[in-house]
Amino acid sequence: MYENERAEVFFKGLSRTIVGSNEDLWLRGDSNLVMPEAELVLVIGNNGLPVAYTLGNDLTAWDIESECPLYLSQAKLWYGSGSVGPWMIPVEIVTTPFDFNLSCKIQRGSEEALNISGSTSGLSRSIEELCHYMNYSNHVESGTVLFTGTTCVLDHNFGLQKNDLVEISTPLIGTLQNHVNVHAKLANDFKLRK
């Protein structure tokens, strides 16, 4: 997907699926491997381009996504599957969006379970390219947010757990902080069709 002309853009949800800083993130009840993804987030204006930047955490149920590419929406979209915040920084005060250094820390009880960092300099697509494909035959409303892709790549064996504290930060924007909760696992009370 990184070498194709078309950028990967998918719907992550509405206010019911994305929470703010200091609100709970929620893990899927049917996944055993939900991973955090620290990202720079664009706040889109009237012309389809960013007017501000903020931080985001794009949770991914990696075990579901790796089972079948058609399950991508289930691996990305559920109640509490992402967060944005804590502040929006106007684009005018940022020299380049490809110079943000982000960190992602996970506090698990009294232990630091994860501490990684990355830079938006490693993003594969330009901001204009991402905005172009998001708006292609699909003009979005101002105030829409666009996650740019993870900058803190972590081992695909690391999964979040209930009561973890996730902190995504960069000096100019601050720290996006969320505790982790878990949806109940629902019983399959239906018959499979053969």
PDB file of C-alpha atoms in Angstrom, residues 7-174:
ATOM      1  CA  ALA A   7      -3.229   6.277  -0.319  1.00  0.00           C
ATOM      2  CA  GLU A   8      -5.017   4.068   2.211  1.00  0.00           C
ATOM      3  CA  VAL A   9      -7.805   6.139   3.777  1.00  0.00           C
ATOM      4  CA  PHE A  10     -10.580   4.561   5.827  1.00  0.00           C
ATOM      5  CA  PHE A  11     -13.377   5.703   8.105  1.00  0.00           C
ATOM      6  CA  LYS A  12     -12.454   5.561  11.798  1.00  0.00           C
ATOM      7  CA  GLY A  13     -15.725   6.773  13.239  1.00  0.00           C
ATOM      8  CA  LEU A  14     -17.686   9.550  14.873  1.00  0.00           C
ATOM      9  CA  SER A  15     -17.810  11.034  18.361  1.00  0.00           C
ATOM     10  CA  ARG A  16     -19.122   7.731  19.761  1.00  0.00           C
ATOM     11  CA  THR A  17     -16.002   5.873  18.623  1.00  0.00           C
ATOM     12  CA  ILE A  18     -13.334   8.513  19.302  1.00  0.00           C
ATOM     13  CA  VAL A  19     -12.790   9.897  22.805  1.00  0.00           C
ATOM     14  CA  GLY A  20     -10.851  12.868  24.164  1.00  0.00           C
ATOM     15  CA  SER A  21      -7.884  13.138  26.475  1.00  0.00           C
ATOM     16  CA  ASN A  22      -8.509  11.747  29.995  1.00  0.00           C
ATOM     17  CA  GLU A  23     -11.422   9.607  28.786  1.00  0.00           C
ATOM     18  CA  ASP A  24     -11.339   5.813  28.650  1.00  0.00           C
ATOM     19  CA  LEU A  25     -10.228   3.937  25.562  1.00  0.00           C
ATOM     20  CA  TRP A  26     -12.016   0.608  25.132  1.00  0.00           C
ATOM     21  CA  LEU A  27     -10.597  -2.689  23.910  1.00  0.00           C
ATOM     22  CA  ARG A  28     -12.737  -5.048  21.838  1.00  0.00           C
ATOM     23  CA  GLY A  29     -14.082  -7.975  23.827  1.00  0.00           C
ATOM     24  CA  ASP A  30     -13.343 -10.367  20.945  1.00  0.00           C
ATOM     25  CA  SER A  31      -9.682  -9.412  20.474  1.00  0.00           C
ATOM     26  CA  ASN A  32      -6.612 -10.529  22.383  1.00  0.00           C
ATOM     27  CA  LEU A  33      -4.184  -8.102  20.731  1.00  0.00           C
ATOM     28  CA  VAL A  34      -5.274  -4.462  20.599  1.00  0.00           C
ATOM     29  CA  MET A  35      -2.306  -2.191  19.965  1.00  0.00           C
ATOM     30  CA  PRO A  36      -1.909   1.581  20.385  1.00  0.00           C
ATOM     31  CA  GLU A  37      -0.816   3.688  17.416  1.00  0.00           C
ATOM     32  CA  ALA A  38       0.582   7.133  18.201  1.00  0.00           C
ATOM     33  CA  GLU A  39      -0.180   9.546  15.365  1.00  0.00           C
ATOM     34  CA  LEU A  40      -0.172  13.161  14.309  1.00  0.00           C
ATOM     35  CA  VAL A  41      -3.769  14.162  13.537  1.00  0.00           C
ATOM     36  CA  LEU A  42      -4.908  16.847  11.082  1.00  0.00           C
ATOM     37  CA  VAL A  43      -7.939  19.018  11.816  1.00  0.00           C
ATOM     38  CA  ILE A  44      -9.467  19.750   8.405  1.00  0.00           C
ATOM     39  CA  GLY A  45     -10.761  23.178   7.379  1.00  0.00           C
ATOM     40  CA  ASN A  46     -13.201  24.414   4.703  1.00  0.00           C
ATOM     41  CA  ASN A  47     -10.746  23.882   1.833  1.00  0.00           C
ATOM     42  CA  GLY A  48     -10.126  20.213   2.685  1.00  0.00           C
ATOM     43  CA  LEU A  49      -6.643  20.943   4.063  1.00  0.00           C
ATOM     44  CA  PRO A  50      -5.507  21.099   7.692  1.00  0.00           C
ATOM     45  CA  VAL A  51      -6.049  24.184   9.822  1.00  0.00           C
ATOM     46  CA  ALA A  52      -4.580  22.624  12.976  1.00  0.00           C
ATOM     47  CA  TYR A  53      -2.652  19.643  14.340  1.00  0.00           C
ATOM     48  CA  THR A  54      -3.309  17.485  17.380  1.00  0.00           C
ATOM     49  CA  LEU A  55      -2.376  14.009  18.632  1.00  0.00           C
ATOM     50  CA  GLY A  56      -4.209  10.730  18.195  1.00  0.00           C
ATOM     51  CA  ASN A  57      -4.231   7.117  19.274  1.00  0.00           C
ATOM     52  CA  ASP A  58      -5.626   4.827  16.566  1.00  0.00           C
ATOM     53  CA  LEU A  59      -6.241   1.510  18.322  1.00  0.00           C
ATOM     54  CA  THR A  60      -5.947  -1.575  16.126  1.00  0.00           C
ATOM     55  CA  ALA A  61      -7.133  -5.096  16.910  1.00  0.00           C
ATOM     56  CA  TRP A  62      -4.133  -6.649  15.204  1.00  0.00           C
ATOM     57  CA  ASP A  63      -5.260 -10.263  15.610  1.00  0.00           C
ATOM     58  CA  ILE A  64      -8.535  -9.472  13.802  1.00  0.00           C
ATOM     59  CA  GLU A  65      -6.839  -7.470  11.029  1.00  0.00           C
ATOM     60  CA  SER A  66      -4.254 -10.177  10.386  1.00  0.00           C
ATOM     61  CA  GLU A  67      -6.961 -12.863  10.178  1.00  0.00           C
ATOM     62  CA  CYS A  68      -8.413 -11.382   6.969  1.00  0.00           C
ATOM     63  CA  PRO A  69      -7.978  -8.011   5.164  1.00  0.00           C
ATOM     64  CA  LEU A  70     -11.765  -7.772   4.846  1.00  0.00           C
ATOM     65  CA  TYR A  71     -11.975  -7.458   8.639  1.00  0.00           C
ATOM     66  CA  LEU A  72     -10.130  -4.101   8.622  1.00  0.00           C
ATOM     67  CA  SER A  73     -13.208  -2.108   9.658  1.00  0.00           C
ATOM     68  CA  GLN A  74     -13.807  -4.453  12.632  1.00  0.00           C
ATOM     69  CA  ALA A  75     -10.130  -4.187  13.561  1.00  0.00           C
ATOM     70  CA  LYS A  76     -10.265  -0.382  13.528  1.00  0.00           C
ATOM     71  CA  LEU A  77     -13.771   0.754  14.433  1.00  0.00           C
ATOM     72  CA  TRP A  78     -15.718   0.238  17.683  1.00  0.00           C
ATOM     73  CA  TYR A  79     -16.862   2.323  20.636  1.00  0.00           C
ATOM     74  CA  GLY A  80     -13.787   3.906  22.221  1.00  0.00           C
ATOM     75  CA  SER A  81     -11.387   2.714  19.499  1.00  0.00           C
ATOM     76  CA  GLY A  82      -9.347   5.904  19.374  1.00  0.00           C
ATOM     77  CA  SER A  83      -8.612   9.232  20.997  1.00  0.00           C
ATOM     78  CA  VAL A  84      -7.568  12.759  20.030  1.00  0.00           C
ATOM     79  CA  GLY A  85      -6.185  15.709  21.988  1.00  0.00           C
ATOM     80  CA  PRO A  86      -5.216  17.366  24.207  1.00  0.00           C
ATOM     81  CA  TRP A  87      -4.860  20.621  22.231  1.00  0.00           C
ATOM     82  CA  MET A  88      -5.083  21.848  18.642  1.00  0.00           C
ATOM     83  CA  ILE A  89      -2.088  23.811  17.322  1.00  0.00           C
ATOM     84  CA  PRO A  90      -2.746  26.102  14.315  1.00  0.00           C
ATOM     85  CA  VAL A  91      -0.811  25.129  11.172  1.00  0.00           C
ATOM     86  CA  GLU A  92       0.605  28.674  10.930  1.00  0.00           C
ATOM     87  CA  ILE A  93       2.884  28.135  13.918  1.00  0.00           C
ATOM     88  CA  VAL A  94       4.322  24.857  12.616  1.00  0.00           C
ATOM     89  CA  THR A  95       7.216  25.099  10.143  1.00  0.00           C
ATOM     90  CA  THR A  96       6.704  21.562   8.844  1.00  0.00           C
ATOM     91  CA  PRO A  97       4.411  18.714   9.951  1.00  0.00           C
ATOM     92  CA  PHE A  98       7.268  16.276   9.240  1.00  0.00           C
ATOM     93  CA  ASP A  99       9.307  17.396  12.238  1.00  0.00           C
ATOM     94  CA  PHE A 100       7.179  16.163  15.154  1.00  0.00           C
ATOM     95  CA  ASN A 101       8.847  13.718  17.533  1.00  0.00           C
ATOM     96  CA  LEU A 102       6.202  11.621  19.270  1.00  0.00           C
ATOM     97  CA  SER A 103       6.496   9.270  22.216  1.00  0.00           C
ATOM     98  CA  CYS A 104       4.161   6.514  23.328  1.00  0.00           C
ATOM     99  CA  LYS A 105       4.337   5.275  26.927  1.00  0.00           C
ATOM    100  CA  ILE A 106       2.231   2.609  28.607  1.00  0.00           C
ATOM    101  CA  GLN A 107       2.048   2.514  32.391  1.00  0.00           C
ATOM    102  CA  ARG A 108       0.846  -0.870  33.678  1.00  0.00           C
ATOM    103  CA  GLY A 109       0.387  -0.725  37.432  1.00  0.00           C
ATOM    104  CA  SER A 110       3.697   0.422  38.886  1.00  0.00           C
ATOM    105  CA  GLU A 111       5.671  -0.719  35.824  1.00  0.00           C
ATOM    106  CA  GLU A 112       6.408   1.033  32.524  1.00  0.00           C
ATOM    107  CA  ALA A 113       5.276  -1.619  30.017  1.00  0.00           C
ATOM    108  CA  LEU A 114       6.247   0.335  26.893  1.00  0.00           C
ATOM    109  CA  ASN A 115       8.266   3.419  26.020  1.00  0.00           C
ATOM    110  CA  ILE A 116       8.863   4.034  22.308  1.00  0.00           C
ATOM    111  CA  SER A 117       9.288   7.072  20.106  1.00  0.00           C
ATOM    112  CA  GLY A 118       9.123   8.031  16.459  1.00  0.00           C
ATOM    113  CA  SER A 119       9.076  10.983  14.117  1.00  0.00           C
ATOM    114  CA  THR A 120       6.629  12.194  11.500  1.00  0.00           C
ATOM    115  CA  SER A 121       9.654  12.460   9.200  1.00  0.00           C
ATOM    116  CA  GLY A 122       9.068   8.749   8.584  1.00  0.00           C
ATOM    117  CA  LEU A 123       5.541   9.183   7.189  1.00  0.00           C
ATOM    118  CA  SER A 124       5.230   7.738   3.671  1.00  0.00           C
ATOM    119  CA  ARG A 125       2.597  10.155   2.349  1.00  0.00           C
ATOM    120  CA  SER A 126       2.445  13.950   2.176  1.00  0.00           C
ATOM    121  CA  ILE A 127      -0.270  15.848   4.034  1.00  0.00           C
ATOM    122  CA  GLU A 128      -1.712  17.115   0.737  1.00  0.00           C
ATOM    123  CA  GLU A 129      -1.823  13.569  -0.660  1.00  0.00           C
ATOM    124  CA  LEU A 130      -3.714  12.218   2.356  1.00  0.00           C
ATOM    125  CA  CYS A 131      -6.190  15.099   2.225  1.00  0.00           C
ATOM    126  CA  HIS A 132      -6.649  14.638  -1.536  1.00  0.00           C
ATOM    127  CA  TYR A 133      -7.663  10.992  -1.189  1.00  0.00           C
ATOM    128  CA  MET A 134      -9.848  11.638   1.849  1.00  0.00           C
ATOM    129  CA  ASN A 135     -11.823  14.230  -0.115  1.00  0.00           C
ATOM    130  CA  TYR A 136     -11.841  12.427  -3.474  1.00  0.00           C
ATOM    131  CA  SER A 137     -15.516  12.084  -4.504  1.00  0.00           C
ATOM    132  CA  ASN A 138     -16.218  12.477  -0.787  1.00  0.00           C
ATOM    133  CA  HIS A 139     -15.860  16.076   0.415  1.00  0.00           C
ATOM    134  CA  VAL A 140     -15.689  16.006   4.213  1.00  0.00           C
ATOM    135  CA  GLU A 141     -16.991  18.652   6.594  1.00  0.00           C
ATOM    136  CA  SER A 142     -14.667  21.134   8.273  1.00  0.00           C
ATOM    137  CA  GLY A 143     -13.715  19.898  11.715  1.00  0.00           C
ATOM    138  CA  THR A 144     -13.121  16.375  10.435  1.00  0.00           C
ATOM    139  CA  VAL A 145      -9.917  14.854  11.788  1.00  0.00           C
ATOM    140  CA  LEU A 146      -7.498  12.763   9.737  1.00  0.00           C
ATOM    141  CA  PHE A 147      -5.000  10.406  11.393  1.00  0.00           C
ATOM    142  CA  THR A 148      -1.744  10.470   9.381  1.00  0.00           C
ATOM    143  CA  GLY A 149      -0.313   7.034  10.262  1.00  0.00           C
ATOM    144  CA  THR A 150       1.671   5.680  13.159  1.00  0.00           C
ATOM    145  CA  THR A 151       5.124   7.046  13.886  1.00  0.00           C
ATOM    146  CA  CYS A 152       5.901   4.821  16.878  1.00  0.00           C
ATOM    147  CA  VAL A 153       6.137   1.336  15.409  1.00  0.00           C
ATOM    148  CA  LEU A 154       5.968  -1.371  18.055  1.00  0.00           C
ATOM    149  CA  ASP A 155       6.308  -5.122  18.226  1.00  0.00           C
ATOM    150  CA  HIS A 156       3.148  -6.844  16.995  1.00  0.00           C
ATOM    151  CA  ASN A 157       3.145  -9.039  20.087  1.00  0.00           C
ATOM    152  CA  PHE A 158       2.389  -6.125  22.442  1.00  0.00           C
ATOM    153  CA  GLY A 159      -1.240  -5.717  23.445  1.00  0.00           C
ATOM    154  CA  LEU A 160      -2.970  -3.273  25.741  1.00  0.00           C
ATOM    155  CA  GLN A 161      -4.604  -4.494  28.949  1.00  0.00           C
ATOM    156  CA  LYS A 162      -7.385  -3.235  31.175  1.00  0.00           C
ATOM    157  CA  ASN A 163      -6.275  -0.388  33.473  1.00  0.00           C
ATOM    158  CA  ASP A 164      -3.218   0.499  31.343  1.00  0.00           C
ATOM    159  CA  LEU A 165      -2.480   4.214  31.117  1.00  0.00           C
ATOM    160  CA  VAL A 166      -1.510   5.305  27.589  1.00  0.00           C
ATOM    161  CA  GLU A 167       0.380   8.580  27.096  1.00  0.00           C
ATOM    162  CA  ILE A 168       1.150   9.947  23.644  1.00  0.00           C
ATOM    163  CA  SER A 169       3.088  13.195  23.656  1.00  0.00           C
ATOM    164  CA  THR A 170       5.078  15.752  21.729  1.00  0.00           C
ATOM    165  CA  PRO A 171       6.371  19.021  23.239  1.00  0.00           C
ATOM    166  CA  LEU A 172       4.400  21.460  21.063  1.00  0.00           C
ATOM    167  CA  ILE A 173       1.003  19.788  21.525  1.00  0.00           C
ATOM    168  CA  GLY A 174       1.273  18.176  24.971  1.00  0.00           C
TER     169      GLY A 174
END
